[in-house]
CSV table of C-alpha atoms and ligand atoms in Angstrom, one decimal:
chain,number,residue,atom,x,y,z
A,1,UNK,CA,93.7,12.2,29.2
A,2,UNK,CA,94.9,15.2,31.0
A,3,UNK,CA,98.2,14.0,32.2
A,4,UNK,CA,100.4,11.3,30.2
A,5,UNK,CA,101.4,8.8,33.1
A,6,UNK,CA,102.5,9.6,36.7
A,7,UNK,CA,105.8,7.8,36.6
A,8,UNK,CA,108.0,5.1,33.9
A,9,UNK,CA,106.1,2.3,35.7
A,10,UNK,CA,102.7,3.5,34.5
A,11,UNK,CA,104.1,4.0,31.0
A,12,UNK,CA,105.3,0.5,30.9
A,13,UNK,CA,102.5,-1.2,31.9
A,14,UNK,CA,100.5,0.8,29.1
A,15,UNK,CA,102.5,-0.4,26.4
A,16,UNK,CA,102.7,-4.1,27.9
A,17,UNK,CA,98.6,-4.0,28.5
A,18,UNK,CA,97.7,-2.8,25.1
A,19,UNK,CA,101.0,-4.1,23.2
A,20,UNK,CA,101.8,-1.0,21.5
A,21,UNK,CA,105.9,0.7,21.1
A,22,UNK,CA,106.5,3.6,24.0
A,23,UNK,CA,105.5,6.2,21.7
A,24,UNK,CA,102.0,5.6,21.0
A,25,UNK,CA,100.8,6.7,24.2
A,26,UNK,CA,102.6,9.9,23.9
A,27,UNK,CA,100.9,10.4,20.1
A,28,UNK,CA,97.4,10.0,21.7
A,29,UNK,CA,98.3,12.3,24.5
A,30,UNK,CA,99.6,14.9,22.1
A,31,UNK,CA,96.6,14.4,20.1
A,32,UNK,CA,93.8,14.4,22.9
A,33,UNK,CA,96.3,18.0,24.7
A,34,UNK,CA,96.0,19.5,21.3
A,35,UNK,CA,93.3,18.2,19.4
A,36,UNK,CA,95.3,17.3,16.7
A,37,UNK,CA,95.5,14.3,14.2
A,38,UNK,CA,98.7,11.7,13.9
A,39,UNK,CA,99.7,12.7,10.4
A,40,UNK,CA,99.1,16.6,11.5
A,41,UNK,CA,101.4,15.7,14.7
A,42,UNK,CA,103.9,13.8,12.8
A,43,UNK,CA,104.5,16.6,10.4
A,44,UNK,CA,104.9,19.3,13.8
A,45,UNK,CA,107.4,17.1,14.7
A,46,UNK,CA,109.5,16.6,11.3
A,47,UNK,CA,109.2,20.6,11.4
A,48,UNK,CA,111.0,20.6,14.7
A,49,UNK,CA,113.4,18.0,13.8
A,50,UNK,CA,114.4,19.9,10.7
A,51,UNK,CA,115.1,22.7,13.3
A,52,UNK,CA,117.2,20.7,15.1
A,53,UNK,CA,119.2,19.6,11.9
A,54,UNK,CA,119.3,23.3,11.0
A,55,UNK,CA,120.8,24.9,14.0
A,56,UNK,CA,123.6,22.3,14.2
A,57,UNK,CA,124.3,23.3,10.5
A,58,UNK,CA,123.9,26.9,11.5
A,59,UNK,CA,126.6,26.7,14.1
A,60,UNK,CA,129.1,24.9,11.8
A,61,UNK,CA,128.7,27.2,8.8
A,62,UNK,CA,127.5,31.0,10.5
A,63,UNK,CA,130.0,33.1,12.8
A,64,UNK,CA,128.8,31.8,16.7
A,65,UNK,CA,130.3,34.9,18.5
A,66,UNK,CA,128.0,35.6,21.4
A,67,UNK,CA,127.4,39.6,22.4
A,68,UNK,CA,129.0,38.7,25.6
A,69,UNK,CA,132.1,37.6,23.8
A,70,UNK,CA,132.3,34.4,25.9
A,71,UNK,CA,131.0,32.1,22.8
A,72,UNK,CA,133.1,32.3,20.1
A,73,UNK,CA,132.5,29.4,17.4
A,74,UNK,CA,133.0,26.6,19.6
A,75,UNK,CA,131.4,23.7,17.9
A,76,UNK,CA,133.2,25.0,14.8
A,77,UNK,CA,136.5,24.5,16.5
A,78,UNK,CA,136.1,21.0,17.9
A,79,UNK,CA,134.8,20.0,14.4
A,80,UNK,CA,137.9,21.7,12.5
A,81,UNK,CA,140.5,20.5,15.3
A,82,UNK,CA,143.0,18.1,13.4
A,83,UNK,CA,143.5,16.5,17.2
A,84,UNK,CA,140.6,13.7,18.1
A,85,UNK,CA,141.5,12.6,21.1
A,86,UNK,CA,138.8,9.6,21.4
A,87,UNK,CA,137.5,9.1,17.7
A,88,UNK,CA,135.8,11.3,14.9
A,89,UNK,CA,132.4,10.4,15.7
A,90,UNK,CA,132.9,11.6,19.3
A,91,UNK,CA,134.5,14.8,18.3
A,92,UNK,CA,131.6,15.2,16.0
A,93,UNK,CA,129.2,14.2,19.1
A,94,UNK,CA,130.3,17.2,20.9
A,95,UNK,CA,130.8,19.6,18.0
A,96,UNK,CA,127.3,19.0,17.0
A,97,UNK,CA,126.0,19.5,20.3
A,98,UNK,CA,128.0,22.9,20.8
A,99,UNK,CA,127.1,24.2,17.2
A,100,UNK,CA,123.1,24.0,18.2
A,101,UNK,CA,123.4,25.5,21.5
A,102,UNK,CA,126.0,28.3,20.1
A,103,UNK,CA,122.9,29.3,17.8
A,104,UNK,CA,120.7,29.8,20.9
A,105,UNK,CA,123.5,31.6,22.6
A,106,UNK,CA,123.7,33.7,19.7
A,107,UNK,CA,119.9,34.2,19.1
A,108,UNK,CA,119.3,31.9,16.1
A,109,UNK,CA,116.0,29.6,16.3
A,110,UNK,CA,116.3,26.5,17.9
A,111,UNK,CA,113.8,23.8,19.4
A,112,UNK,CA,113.6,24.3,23.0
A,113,UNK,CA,113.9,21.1,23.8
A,114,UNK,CA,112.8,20.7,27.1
A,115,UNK,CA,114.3,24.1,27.5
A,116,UNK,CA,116.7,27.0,25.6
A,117,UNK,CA,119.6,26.1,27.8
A,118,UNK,CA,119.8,22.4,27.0
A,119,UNK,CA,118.6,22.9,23.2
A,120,UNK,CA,122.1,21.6,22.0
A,121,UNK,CA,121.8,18.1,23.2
A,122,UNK,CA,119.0,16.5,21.3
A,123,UNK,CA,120.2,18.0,18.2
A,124,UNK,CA,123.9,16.9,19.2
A,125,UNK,CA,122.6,13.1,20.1
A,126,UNK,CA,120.0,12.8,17.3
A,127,UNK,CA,121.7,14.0,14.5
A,128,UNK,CA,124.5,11.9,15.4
A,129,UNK,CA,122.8,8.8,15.5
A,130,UNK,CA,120.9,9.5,12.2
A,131,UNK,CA,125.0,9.9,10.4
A,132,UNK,CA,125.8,6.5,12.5
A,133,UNK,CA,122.8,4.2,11.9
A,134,UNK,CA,121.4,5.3,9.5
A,135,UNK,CA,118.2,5.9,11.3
A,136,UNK,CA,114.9,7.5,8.9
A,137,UNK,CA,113.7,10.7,9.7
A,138,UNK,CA,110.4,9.0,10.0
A,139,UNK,CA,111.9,7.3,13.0
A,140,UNK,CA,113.4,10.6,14.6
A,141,UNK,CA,109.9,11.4,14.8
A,142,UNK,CA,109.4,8.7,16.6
A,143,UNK,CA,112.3,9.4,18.7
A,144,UNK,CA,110.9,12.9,19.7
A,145,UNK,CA,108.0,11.3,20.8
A,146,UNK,CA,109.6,9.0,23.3
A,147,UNK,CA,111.9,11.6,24.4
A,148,UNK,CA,108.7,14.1,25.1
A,149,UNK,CA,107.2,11.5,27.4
A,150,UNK,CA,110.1,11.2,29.5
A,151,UNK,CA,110.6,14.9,29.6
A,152,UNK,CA,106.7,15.0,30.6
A,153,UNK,CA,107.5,12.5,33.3
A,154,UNK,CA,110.5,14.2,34.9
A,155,UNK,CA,108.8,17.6,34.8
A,156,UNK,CA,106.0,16.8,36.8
A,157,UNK,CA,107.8,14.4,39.6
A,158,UNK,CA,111.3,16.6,39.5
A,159,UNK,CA,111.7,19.5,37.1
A,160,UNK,CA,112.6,19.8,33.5
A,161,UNK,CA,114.0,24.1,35.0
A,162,UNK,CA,117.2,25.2,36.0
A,163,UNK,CA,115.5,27.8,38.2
A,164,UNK,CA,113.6,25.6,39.6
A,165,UNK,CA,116.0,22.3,39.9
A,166,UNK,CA,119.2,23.3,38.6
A,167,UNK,CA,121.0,22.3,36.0
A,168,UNK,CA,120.5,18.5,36.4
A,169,UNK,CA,116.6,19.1,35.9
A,170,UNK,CA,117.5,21.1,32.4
A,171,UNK,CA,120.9,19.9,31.1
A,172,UNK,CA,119.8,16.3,33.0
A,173,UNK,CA,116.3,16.2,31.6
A,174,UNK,CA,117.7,16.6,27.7
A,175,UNK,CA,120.2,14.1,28.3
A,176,UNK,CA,117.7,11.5,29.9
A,177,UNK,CA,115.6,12.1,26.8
A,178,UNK,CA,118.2,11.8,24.3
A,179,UNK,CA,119.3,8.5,25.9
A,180,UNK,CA,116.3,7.0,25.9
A,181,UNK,CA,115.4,7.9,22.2
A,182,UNK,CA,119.1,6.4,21.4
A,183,UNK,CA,118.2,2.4,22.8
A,184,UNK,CA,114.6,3.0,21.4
A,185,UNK,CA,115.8,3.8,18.0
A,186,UNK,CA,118.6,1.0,18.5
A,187,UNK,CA,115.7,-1.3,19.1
A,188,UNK,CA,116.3,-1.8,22.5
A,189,UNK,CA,113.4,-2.9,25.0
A,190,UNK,CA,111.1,-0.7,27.3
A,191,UNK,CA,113.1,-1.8,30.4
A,192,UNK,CA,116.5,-0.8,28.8
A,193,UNK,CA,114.9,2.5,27.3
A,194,UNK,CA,114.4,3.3,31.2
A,195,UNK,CA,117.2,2.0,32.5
A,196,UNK,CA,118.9,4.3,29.9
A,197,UNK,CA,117.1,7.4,31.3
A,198,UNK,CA,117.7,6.0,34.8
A,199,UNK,CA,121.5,5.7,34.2
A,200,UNK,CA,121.5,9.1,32.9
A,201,UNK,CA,119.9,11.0,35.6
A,202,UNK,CA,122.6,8.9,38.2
A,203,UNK,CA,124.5,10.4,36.0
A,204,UNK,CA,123.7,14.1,36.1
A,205,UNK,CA,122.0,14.5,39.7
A,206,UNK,CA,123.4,17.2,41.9
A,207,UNK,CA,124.4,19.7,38.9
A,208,UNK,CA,123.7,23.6,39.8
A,209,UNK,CA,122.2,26.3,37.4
A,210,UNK,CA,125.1,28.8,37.8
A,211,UNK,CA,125.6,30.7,34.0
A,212,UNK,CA,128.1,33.5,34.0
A,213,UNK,CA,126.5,36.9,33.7
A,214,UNK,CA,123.0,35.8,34.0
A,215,UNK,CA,123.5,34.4,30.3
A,216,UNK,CA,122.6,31.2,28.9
A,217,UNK,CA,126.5,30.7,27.9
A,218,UNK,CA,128.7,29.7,30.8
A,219,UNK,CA,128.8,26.4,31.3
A,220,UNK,CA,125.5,26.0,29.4
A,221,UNK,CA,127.1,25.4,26.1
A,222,UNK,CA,129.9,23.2,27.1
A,223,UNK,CA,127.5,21.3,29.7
A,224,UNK,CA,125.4,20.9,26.5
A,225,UNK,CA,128.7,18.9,25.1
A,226,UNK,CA,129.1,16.6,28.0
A,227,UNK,CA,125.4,16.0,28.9
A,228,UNK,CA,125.2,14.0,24.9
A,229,UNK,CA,128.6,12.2,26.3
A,230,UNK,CA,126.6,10.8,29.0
A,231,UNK,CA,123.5,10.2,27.0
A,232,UNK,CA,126.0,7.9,24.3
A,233,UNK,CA,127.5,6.5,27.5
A,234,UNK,CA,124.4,5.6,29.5
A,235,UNK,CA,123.0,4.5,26.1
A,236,UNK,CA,125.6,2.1,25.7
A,237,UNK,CA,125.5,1.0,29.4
A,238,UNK,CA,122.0,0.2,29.0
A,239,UNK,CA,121.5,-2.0,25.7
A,240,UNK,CA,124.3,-3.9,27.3
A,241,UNK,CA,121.4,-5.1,29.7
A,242,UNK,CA,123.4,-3.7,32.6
A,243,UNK,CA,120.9,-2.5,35.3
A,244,UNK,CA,120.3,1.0,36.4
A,245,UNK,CA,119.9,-1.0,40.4
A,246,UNK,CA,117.7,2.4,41.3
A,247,UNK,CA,114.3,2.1,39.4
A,248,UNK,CA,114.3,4.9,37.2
A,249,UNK,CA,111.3,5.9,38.8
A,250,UNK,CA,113.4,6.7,42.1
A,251,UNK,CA,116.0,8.4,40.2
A,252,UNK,CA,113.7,11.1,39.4
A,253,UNK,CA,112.7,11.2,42.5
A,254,UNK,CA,115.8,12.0,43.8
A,255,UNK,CA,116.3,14.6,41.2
A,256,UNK,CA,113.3,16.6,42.7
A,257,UNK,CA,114.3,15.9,46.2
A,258,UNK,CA,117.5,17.0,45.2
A,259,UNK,CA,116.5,20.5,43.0
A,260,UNK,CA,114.1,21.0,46.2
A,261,UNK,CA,117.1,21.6,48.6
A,262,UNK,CA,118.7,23.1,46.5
A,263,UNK,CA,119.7,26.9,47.7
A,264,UNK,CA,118.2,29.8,45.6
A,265,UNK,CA,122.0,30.9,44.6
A,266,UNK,CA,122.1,27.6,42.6
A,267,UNK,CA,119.1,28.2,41.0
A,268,UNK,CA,119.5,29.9,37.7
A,269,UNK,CA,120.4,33.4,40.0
A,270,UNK,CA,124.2,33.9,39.1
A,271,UNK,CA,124.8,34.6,43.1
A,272,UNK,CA,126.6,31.4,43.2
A,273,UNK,CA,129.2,28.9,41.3
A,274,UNK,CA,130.9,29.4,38.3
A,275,UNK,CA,129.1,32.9,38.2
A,276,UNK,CA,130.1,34.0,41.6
A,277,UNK,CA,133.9,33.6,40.6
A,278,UNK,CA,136.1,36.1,40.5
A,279,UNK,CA,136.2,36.4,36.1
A,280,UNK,CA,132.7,35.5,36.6
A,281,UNK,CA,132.2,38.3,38.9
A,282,UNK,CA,134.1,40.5,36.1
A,283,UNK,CA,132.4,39.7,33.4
A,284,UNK,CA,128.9,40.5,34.7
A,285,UNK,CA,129.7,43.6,35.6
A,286,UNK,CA,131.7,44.5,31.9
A,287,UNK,CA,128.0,42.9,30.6
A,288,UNK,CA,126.3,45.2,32.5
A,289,UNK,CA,128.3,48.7,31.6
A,290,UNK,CA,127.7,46.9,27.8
A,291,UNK,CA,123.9,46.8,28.2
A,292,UNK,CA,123.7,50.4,30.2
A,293,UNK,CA,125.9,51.8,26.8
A,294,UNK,CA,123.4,50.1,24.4
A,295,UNK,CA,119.9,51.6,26.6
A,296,UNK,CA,121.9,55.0,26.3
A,297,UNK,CA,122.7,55.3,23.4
A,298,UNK,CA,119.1,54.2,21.9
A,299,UNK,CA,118.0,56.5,24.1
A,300,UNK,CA,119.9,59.4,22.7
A,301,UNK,CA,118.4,58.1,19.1
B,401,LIG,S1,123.6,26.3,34.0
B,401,LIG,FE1,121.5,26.9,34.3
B,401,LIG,S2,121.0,28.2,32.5
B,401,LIG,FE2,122.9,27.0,32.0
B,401,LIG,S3,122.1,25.2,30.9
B,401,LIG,FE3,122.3,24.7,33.1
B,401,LIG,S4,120.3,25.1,33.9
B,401,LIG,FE4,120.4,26.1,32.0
């Protein structure tokens, strides 16, 4: 099998055809890409899912101050806040998810998953779901699996890059695949799993790739945050049977027609957006002096 499935449909007519749950196919691929064993993949993926528990602990308990200065312990601030202004397992939604990306922004070892700059919202999603339902780690497993097809899928009818699709294809992607590995591990059906991930990109289409300085900081950590809101909200539209109207399928679809004309300055560049602002402007170039101070002064050693 060199590729997985062209699109959902294919997927879903797999697991009706042969009667098996969504993430056997991607097990067999996996096994056939990497010539690998289940119980040799299984344990690859606990050791990235450990990872993912890690770096949210990471972010809570190490100090999250970025080089830049523009991270500064984020996750560790919504966690500690005494206001919840929705409920405590939201503001632990979105501390989580800025915790794990904080550790990327600040070098620690994540699981790029699809890429760096989304690596908070898997963590974020998964971990929460684990503390709410009690879900196994066996299942995560599971879950990873699901959400690795549907990354697999978007990546090769859209984009799973900011520099290639803009944020929605990174920051959109994880979110997709965190929502779908929520209604799977809920229990809900193949056709809700992908109305989930269809929701989700509806959700996220359009977003541009503009970080601050070049750095994977600003808005990548904070659109970590809100892209595991919208995988909990889309999750919760779709095991309520309510109907994603474009096939999910389509959706993607539009996500790669969309990263396609998307100009170059919105494209993981910094020459547009958030870092063409005036502070944004600012900071760059107090990055830059930073970085010229460092090379000098090694050079000097
Ligand atoms: S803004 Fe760009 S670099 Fe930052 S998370 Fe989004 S895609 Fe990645």
């Amino acid at each position: 099998m060199s590729i997985l499935f062209d699109d959902f449909k294919s997927w879903k007519a797999y697991c009706a055809e042969k009667d098996v749950p969504l993430f056997q196919p991607v097990m067999e691929y996996e096994g056939a890409q990497k010539g690998r064993g289940e119980a040799e993949i299984r344990q690859g993926l606990m050791q990235a899912w450990v990872v993912m528990k890690e770096a949210v602990q990471t972010g809570f308990t190490d100090d999250m101050k970025s080089r830049s200065g523009m991270i500064d312990n984020g996750g560790k601030k919504v966690k500690n806040s005494p206001i919840t202004v929705l409920s405590p397992e939201f503001q632990m939604l979105i501390a989580r998810a800025l915790s794990a990306k904080e550790v990327n922004a600040c070098m620690g070892r994540i699981v790029a998953a699809p890429t760096a700059g989304a690596s908070g919202i898997l963590p974020g999603v998964l971990v929460t779901l684990q503390e709410l339902h009690g879900v196994s780690d066996e299942k995560m497993v599971e879950c990873l699996l699901v959400s690795a097809g549907i990354a697999l899928i978007i990546e090769k009818n859209a984009s799973i890059a900011g520099a290639v699709g803009g944020c929605q294809a990174e920051t959109g992607a994880a979110a997709a695949m965190g929502s779908g590995a929520l209604v799977y591990a809920l229990g809900g059906n193949i056709t809700q799993v992908f109305n989930a991930v269809a929701i989700t990109i509806q959700c996220m289409l359009g977003l541009i790739c503009d970080p601050v300085a070049g750095l994977v900081e600003v808005p990548c950590v904070v659109r970590n945050a809100s892209a595991a809101a919208i995988a909990y909200s889309s999750a919760q539209i779709a095991i309520s049977n309510v109907d994603s109207v474009i096939p999910v399928d389509e959706c993607v679809q539009a996500m790669g027609e969309i990263g396609q004309s998307m100009e170059t300055k919105y494209k993981e560049t910094a020459l547009g957006g958030l870092a063409a602002t005036l502070t944004g402007n600012a900071i760059a170039k107090k990055v830059l002096i930073h970085d010229i101070e460092i090379i000098d002064e090694e050079g000097n050693n």
